[in-house]
Short mmCIF file of C-alpha atoms and ligand atoms in Angstrom, two decimals:
data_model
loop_
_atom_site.label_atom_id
_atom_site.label_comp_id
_atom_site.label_asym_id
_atom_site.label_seq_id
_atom_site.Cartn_x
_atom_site.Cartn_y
_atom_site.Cartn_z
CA UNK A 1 -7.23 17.16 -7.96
CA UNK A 2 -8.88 16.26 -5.05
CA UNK A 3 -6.98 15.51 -2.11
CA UNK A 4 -8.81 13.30 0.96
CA UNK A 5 -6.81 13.40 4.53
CA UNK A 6 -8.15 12.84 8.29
CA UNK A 7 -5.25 13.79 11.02
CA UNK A 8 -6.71 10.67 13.15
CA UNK A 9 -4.19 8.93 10.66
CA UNK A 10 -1.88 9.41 14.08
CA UNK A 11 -3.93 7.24 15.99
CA UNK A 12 -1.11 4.77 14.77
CA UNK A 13 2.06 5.43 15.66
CA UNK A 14 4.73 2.38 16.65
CA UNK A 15 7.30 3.01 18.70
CA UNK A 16 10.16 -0.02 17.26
CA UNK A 17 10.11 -2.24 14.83
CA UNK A 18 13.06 -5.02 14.44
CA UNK A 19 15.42 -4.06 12.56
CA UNK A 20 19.02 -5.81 11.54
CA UNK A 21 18.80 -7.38 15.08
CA UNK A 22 17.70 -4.36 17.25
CA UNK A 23 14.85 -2.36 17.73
CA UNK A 24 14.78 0.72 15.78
CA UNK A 25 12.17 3.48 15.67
CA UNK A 26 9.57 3.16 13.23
CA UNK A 27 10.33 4.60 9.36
CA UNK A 28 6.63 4.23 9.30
CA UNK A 29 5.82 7.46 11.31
CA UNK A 30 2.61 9.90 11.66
CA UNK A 31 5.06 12.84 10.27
CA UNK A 32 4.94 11.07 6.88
CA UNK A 33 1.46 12.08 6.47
CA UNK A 34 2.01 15.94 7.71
CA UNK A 35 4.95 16.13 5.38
CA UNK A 36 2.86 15.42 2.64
CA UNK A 37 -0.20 17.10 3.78
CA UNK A 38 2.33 20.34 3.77
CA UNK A 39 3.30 19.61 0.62
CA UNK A 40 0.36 19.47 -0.95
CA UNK A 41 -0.83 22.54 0.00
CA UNK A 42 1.92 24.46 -0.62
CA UNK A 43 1.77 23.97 -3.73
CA UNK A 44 -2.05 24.11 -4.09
CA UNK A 45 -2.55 20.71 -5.79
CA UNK A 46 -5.89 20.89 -5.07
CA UNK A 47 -8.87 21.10 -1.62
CA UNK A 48 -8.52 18.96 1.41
CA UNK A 49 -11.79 17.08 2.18
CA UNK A 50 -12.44 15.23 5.14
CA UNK A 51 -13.73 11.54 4.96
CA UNK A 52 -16.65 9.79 4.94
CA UNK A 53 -17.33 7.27 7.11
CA UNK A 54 -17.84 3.62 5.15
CA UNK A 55 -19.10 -0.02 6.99
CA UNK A 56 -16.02 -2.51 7.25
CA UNK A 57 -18.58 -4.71 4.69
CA UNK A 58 -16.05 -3.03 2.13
CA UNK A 59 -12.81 -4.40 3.62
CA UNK A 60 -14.57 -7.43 4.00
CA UNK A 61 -14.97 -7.48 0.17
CA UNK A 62 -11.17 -7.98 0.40
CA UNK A 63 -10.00 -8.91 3.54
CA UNK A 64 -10.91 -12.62 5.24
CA UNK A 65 -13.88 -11.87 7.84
CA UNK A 66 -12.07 -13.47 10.62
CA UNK A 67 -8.91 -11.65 10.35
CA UNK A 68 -11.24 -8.11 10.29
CA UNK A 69 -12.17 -9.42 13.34
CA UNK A 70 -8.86 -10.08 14.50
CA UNK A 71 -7.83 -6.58 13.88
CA UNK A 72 -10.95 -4.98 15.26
CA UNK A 73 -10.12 -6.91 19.10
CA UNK A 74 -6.60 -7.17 19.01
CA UNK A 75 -5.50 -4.81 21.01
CA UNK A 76 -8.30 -5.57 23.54
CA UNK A 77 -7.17 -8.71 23.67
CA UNK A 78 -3.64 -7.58 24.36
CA UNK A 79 -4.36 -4.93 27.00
CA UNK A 80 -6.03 -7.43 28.62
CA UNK A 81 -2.79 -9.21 29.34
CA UNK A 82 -1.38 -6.40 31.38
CA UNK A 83 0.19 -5.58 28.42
CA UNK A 84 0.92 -1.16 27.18
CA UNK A 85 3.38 -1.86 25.12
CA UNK A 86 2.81 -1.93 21.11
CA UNK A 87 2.47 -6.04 20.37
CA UNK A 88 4.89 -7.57 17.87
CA UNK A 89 4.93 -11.29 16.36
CA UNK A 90 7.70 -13.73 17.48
CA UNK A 91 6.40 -17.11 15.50
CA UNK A 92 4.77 -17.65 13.01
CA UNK A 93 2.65 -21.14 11.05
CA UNK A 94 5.02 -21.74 7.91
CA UNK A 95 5.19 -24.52 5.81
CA UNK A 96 3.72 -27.93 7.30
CA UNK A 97 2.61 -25.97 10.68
CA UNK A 98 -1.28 -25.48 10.80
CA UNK A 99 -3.06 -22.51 9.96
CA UNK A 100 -6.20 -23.93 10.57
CA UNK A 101 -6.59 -24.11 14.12
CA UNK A 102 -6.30 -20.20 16.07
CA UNK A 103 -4.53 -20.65 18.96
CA UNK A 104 -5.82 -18.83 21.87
CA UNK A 105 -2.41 -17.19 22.73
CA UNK A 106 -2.45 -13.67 21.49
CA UNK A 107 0.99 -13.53 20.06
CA UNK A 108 0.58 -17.13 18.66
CA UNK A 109 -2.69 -15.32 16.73
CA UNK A 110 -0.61 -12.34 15.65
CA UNK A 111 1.80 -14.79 14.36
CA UNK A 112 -0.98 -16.15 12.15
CA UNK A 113 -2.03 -12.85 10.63
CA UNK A 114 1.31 -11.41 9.67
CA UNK A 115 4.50 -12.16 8.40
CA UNK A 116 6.84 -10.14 9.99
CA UNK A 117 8.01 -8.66 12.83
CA UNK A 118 8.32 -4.81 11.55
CA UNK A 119 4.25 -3.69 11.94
CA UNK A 120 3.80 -2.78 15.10
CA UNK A 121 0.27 -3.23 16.39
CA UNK A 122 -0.92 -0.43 18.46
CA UNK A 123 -4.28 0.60 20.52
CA UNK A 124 -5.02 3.09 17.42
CA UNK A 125 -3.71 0.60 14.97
CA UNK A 126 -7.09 -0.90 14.16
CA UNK A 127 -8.93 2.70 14.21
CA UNK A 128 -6.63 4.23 11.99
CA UNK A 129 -6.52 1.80 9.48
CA UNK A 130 -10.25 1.68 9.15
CA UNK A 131 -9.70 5.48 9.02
CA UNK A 132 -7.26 5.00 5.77
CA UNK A 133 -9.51 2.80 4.55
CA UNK A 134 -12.23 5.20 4.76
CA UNK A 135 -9.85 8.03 3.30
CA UNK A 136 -9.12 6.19 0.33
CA UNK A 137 -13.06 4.94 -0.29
CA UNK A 138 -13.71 8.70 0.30
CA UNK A 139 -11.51 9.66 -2.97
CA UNK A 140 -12.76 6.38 -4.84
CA UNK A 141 -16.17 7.83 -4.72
CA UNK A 142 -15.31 10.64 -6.24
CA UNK A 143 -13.17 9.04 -8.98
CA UNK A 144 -16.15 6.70 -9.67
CA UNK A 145 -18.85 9.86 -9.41
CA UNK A 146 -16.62 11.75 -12.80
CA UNK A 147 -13.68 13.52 -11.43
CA UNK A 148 -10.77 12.83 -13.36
CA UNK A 149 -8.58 12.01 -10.28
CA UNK A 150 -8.46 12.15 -6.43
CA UNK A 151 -5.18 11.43 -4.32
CA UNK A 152 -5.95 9.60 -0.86
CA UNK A 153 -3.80 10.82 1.30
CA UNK A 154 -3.76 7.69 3.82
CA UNK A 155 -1.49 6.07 6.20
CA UNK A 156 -0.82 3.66 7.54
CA UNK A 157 0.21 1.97 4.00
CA UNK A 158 -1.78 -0.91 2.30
CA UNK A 159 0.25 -2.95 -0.09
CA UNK A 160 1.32 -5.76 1.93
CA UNK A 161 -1.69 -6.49 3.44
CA UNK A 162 -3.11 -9.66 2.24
CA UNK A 163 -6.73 -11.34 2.42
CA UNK A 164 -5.80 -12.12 5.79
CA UNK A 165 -2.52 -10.96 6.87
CA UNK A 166 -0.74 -7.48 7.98
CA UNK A 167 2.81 -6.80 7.32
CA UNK A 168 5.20 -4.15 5.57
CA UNK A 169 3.78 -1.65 7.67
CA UNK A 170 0.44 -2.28 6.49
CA UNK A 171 -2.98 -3.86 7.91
CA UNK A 172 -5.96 -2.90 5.34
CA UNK A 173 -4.80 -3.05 1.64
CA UNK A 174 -6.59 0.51 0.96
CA UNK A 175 -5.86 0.25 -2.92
CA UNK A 176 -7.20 -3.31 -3.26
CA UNK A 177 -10.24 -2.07 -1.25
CA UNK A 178 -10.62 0.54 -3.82
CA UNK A 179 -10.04 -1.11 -7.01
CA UNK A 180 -13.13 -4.02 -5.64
CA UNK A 181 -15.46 -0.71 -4.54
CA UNK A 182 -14.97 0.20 -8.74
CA UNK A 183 -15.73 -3.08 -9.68
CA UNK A 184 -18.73 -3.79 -7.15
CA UNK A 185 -20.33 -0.29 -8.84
CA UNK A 186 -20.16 -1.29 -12.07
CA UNK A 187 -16.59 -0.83 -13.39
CA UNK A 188 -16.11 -3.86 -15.54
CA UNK A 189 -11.91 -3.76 -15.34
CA UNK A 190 -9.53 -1.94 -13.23
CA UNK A 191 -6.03 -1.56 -13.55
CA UNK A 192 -3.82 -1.88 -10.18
CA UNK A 193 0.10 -0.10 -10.97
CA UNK A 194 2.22 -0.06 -7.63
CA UNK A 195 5.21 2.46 -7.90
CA UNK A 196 6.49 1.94 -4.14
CA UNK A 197 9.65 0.56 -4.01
CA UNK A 198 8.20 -2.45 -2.53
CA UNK A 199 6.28 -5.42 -4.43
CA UNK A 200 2.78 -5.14 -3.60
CA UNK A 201 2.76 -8.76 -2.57
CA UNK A 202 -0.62 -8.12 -1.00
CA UNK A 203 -2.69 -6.72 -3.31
CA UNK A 204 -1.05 -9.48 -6.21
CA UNK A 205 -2.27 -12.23 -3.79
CA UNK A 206 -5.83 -10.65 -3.69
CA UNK A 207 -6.56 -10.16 -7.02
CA UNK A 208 -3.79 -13.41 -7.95
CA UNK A 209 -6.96 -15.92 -9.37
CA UNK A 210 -8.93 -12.39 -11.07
CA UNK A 211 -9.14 -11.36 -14.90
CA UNK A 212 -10.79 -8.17 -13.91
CA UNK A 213 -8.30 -6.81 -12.32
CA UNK A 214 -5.11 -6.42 -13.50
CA UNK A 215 -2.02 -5.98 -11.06
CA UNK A 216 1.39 -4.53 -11.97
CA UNK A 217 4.71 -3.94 -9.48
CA UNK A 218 8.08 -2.21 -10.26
CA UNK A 219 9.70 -2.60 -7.63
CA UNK A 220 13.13 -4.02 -5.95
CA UNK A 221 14.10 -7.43 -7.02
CA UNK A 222 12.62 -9.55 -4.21
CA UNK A 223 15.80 -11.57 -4.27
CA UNK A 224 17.73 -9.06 -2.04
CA UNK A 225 14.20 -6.71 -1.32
CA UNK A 226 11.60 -6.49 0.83
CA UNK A 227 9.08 -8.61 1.05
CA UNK A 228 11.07 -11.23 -0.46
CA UNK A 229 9.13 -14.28 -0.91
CA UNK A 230 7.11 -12.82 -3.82
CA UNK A 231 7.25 -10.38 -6.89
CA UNK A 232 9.45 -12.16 -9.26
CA UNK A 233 9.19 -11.46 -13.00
CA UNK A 234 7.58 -15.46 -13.54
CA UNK A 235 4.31 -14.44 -11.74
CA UNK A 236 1.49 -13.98 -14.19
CA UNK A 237 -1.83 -14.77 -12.18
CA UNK A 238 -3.44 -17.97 -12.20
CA UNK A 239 -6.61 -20.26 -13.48
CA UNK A 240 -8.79 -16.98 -14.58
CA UNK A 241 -6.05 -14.79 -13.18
CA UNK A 242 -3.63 -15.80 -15.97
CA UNK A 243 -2.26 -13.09 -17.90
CA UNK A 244 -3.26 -10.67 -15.74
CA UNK A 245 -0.47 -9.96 -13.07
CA UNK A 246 2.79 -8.30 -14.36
CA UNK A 247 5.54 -8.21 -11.97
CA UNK A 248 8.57 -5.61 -12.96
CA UNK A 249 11.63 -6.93 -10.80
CA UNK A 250 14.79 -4.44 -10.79
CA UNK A 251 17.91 -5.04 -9.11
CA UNK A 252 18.96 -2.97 -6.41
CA UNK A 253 20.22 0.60 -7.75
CA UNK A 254 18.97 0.41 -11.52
CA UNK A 255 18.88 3.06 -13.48
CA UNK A 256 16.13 5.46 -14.06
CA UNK A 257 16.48 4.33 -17.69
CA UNK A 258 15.52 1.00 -16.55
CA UNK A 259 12.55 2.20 -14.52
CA UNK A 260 10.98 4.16 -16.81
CA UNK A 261 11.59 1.35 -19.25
CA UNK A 262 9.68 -0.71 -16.77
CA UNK A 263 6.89 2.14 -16.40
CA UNK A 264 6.85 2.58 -20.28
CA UNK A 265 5.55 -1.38 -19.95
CA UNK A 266 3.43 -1.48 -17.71
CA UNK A 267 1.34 1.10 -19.08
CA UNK A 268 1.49 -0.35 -22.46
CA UNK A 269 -0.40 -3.62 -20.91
CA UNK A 270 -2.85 -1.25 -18.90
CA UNK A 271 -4.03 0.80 -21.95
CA UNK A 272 -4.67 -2.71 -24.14
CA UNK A 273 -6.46 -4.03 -20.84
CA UNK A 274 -8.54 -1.16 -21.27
CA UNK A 275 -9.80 -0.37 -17.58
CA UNK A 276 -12.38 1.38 -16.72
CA UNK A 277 -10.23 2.84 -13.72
CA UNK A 278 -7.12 3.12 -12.34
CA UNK A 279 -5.49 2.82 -8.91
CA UNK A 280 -2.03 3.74 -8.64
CA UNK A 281 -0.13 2.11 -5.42
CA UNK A 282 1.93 5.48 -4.90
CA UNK A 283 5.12 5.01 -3.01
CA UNK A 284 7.59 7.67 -3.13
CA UNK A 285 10.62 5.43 -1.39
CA UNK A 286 11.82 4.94 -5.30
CA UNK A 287 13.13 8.44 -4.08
CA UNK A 288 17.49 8.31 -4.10
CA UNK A 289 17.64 9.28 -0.17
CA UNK A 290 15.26 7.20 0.51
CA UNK A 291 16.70 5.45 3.70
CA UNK A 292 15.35 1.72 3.46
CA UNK A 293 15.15 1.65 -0.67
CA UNK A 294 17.93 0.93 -3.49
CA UNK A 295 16.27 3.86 -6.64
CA UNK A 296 17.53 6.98 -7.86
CA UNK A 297 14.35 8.43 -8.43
CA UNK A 298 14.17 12.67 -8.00
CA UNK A 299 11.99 15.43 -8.97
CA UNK A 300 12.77 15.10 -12.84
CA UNK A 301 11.57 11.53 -12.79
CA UNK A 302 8.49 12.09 -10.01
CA UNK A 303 7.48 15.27 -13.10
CA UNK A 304 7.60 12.48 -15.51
CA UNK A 305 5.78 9.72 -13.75
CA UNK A 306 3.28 12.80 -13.54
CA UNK A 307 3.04 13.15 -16.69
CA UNK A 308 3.13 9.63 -18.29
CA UNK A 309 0.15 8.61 -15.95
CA UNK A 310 -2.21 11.23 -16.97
CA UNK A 311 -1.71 10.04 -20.64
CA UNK A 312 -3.65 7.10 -20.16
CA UNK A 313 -6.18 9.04 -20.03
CA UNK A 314 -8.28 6.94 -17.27
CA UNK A 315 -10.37 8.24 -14.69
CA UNK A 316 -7.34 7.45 -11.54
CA UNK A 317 -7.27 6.88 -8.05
CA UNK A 318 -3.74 7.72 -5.76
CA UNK A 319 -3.43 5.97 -2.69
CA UNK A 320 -0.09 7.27 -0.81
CA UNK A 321 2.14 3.97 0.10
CA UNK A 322 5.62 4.24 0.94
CA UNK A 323 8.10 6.73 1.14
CA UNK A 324 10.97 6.97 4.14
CA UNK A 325 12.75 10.12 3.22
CA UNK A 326 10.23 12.17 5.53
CA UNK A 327 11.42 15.48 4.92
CA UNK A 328 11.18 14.96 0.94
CA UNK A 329 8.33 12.74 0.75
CA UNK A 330 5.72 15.36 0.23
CA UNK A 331 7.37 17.13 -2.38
CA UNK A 332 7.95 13.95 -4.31
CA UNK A 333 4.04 13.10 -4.10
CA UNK A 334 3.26 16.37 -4.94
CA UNK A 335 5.20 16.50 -8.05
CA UNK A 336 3.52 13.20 -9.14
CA UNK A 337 0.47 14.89 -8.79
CA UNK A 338 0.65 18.70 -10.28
CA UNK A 339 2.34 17.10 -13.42
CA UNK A 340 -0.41 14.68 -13.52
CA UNK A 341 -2.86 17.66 -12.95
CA UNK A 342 -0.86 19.48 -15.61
CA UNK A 343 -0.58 16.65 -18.32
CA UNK A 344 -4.49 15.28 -17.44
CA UNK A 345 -7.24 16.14 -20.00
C1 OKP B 401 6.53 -0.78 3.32
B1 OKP B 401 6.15 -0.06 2.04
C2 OKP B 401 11.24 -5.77 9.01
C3 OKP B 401 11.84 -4.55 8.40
C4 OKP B 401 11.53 -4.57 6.93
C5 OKP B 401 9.77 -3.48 5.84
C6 OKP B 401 9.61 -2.52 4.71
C7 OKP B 401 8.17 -2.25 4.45
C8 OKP B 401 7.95 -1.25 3.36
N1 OKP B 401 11.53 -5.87 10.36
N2 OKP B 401 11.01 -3.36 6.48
O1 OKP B 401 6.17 -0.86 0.88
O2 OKP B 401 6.89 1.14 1.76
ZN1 ZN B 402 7.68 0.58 0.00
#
């Protein structure tokens, strides 16, 4: 398949994130991207195409105007301070604070488009974003002109990102972007499946209230996993959106049994939604070294994933996610993909 990649991807790079009360490098690193852009290649999975270049009116189609905005000026607004150091939150507006009001202190505005303190914001955060953005519209447009797949190979992440919050690494939520471009040219459903370890808490709270597209998460049991406060088992959409949200909650260190139980599922309720395309939220930190994740996922069970995918049988979109295990991360996305290649009709 087609494979879309820009190296401006290392236009964000954080230095820290908090971390179990320090500051700790970032797991979230530009050599994620090279590792898998190696990969890839290596084992000929398919040509490297650069991207197109696509207005923000397509976030927007996602993402809260003002908080596009926010993004686009932030670090402006930051440097401006006398600040050259990559901003972090310290507070944030929960429960009976407003949200209503911005405040005009920059960190106090952070605080009210995030909701944690582990995404740096850098002075390439906003251009590289826009840049993964435009990676993974770049590979949508080809999934949506007849190919039978395309793998956007973006960073940073998406998942987390919210109509108008970062977090989890992530500040444009490139798969929810996607799955609205399908459905704004004509696709009538589209199925959303998120394999990272993580819940996709932001792309289930932008498609939450929506029958036409579906959303589905395996993913660490949010009682003891990041991101926590969402992607329990009892979330099922609602008003419209009923029905079509399926959360897959596993403890910490199940089995592969179990996942592929979960997997097994999920695609079950994709095939009888019948979509007319398919996004798949591809994280690779399921991966057993994978040094911030709880999986035992390995090259067996990437080959398989591969494999089960392409029998759906849809026309299907990768966007790369997660995946902390830098070294290994590429060859675990590139299984995914040559057994998809291999099983795909
Ligand atoms: C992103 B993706 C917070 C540290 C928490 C966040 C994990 C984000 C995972 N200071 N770490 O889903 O792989
Ligand atoms: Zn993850």
């Amino acid at each position: 398949m087609k494979i879309v990649y820009s190296d401006r991807h290392r236009l964000h790079a954080g230095q820290r994130e908090f971390y179990r009360g320090e500051l700790v490098p970032c797991f979230e690193k530009p050599e994620r991207a090279d590792f898998v852009l190696e990969a890839v290649k290596a084992r000929n999975i398919g040509p490297i195409l650069e991207p197109k270049e696509f207005s923000v009116s397509y976030i927007e189609r996602v993402h809260a105007a003002r908080y596009v905005r926010f993004l686009e000026k932030a670090w402006e607004m930051w440097s401006a301070l006398g600040n050259t150091k990559d901003a972090l939150p310290s507070v944030w507006p929960i429960r009976t604070f407003r949200d209503d009001v911005e405040p005009d202190y920059f960190i106090a505005k952070l605080g009210m488009y995030s909701y944690d303190n582990g995404t740096p914001l850098t002075s390439g955060s906003w251009s590289a974003a826009k840049l993964g953005a435009d990676v993974t519209l770049t590979a949508q447009q080809l999934v949506a002109g007849g190919e039978r797949a395309a793998f956007a190979l973006a960073r940073p992440p998406g998942h987390h990102a919210g109509p108008d919050f970062l977090g989890g690494y992530c500040f444009i939520n490139n798969a929810a972007v996607a799955a609205q471009t399908f459905r704004d040219q004509g696709a009538q459903r589209v199925a959303v499946l998120d394999v990272d370890y993580h819940h996709g808490n932001g792309t289930q709270t932008i498609f939450y209230e929506r029958a036409d597209v579906m959303f589905l998460s395996i993913h660490g049991d949010p009682k003891t996993e990041y991101p926590f406060y969402l992607g329990h088992a009892d979330e099922k959409g609602r008003g419209a959106g009923e029905g079509y949200n399926w959360n897959y909650p596993l403890p910490a260190g199940s089995s592969n049994a179990a996942w592929f139980d979960a997997l097994t599922d999920a695609t079950r309720r994709i095939s009888a939604f019948k979509p007319d395309a398919l996004v798949i939220s591809l994280g690779v930190d399921t991966f057993a070294e994978d040094p911030i994740s709880k999986f035992q996922l390995r090259e067996p069970e990437y080959l398989r994933l591969g494999a089960h995918l392409a029998a759906l049988e849809l026309p299907t979109l990768f966007v790369l996610e997660g995946g902390y295990a830098v070294a290994e991360i590429g060859h675990n996305v590139a299984h995914v993909l040559r057994s998809f290649d291999e099983g795909a009709s």
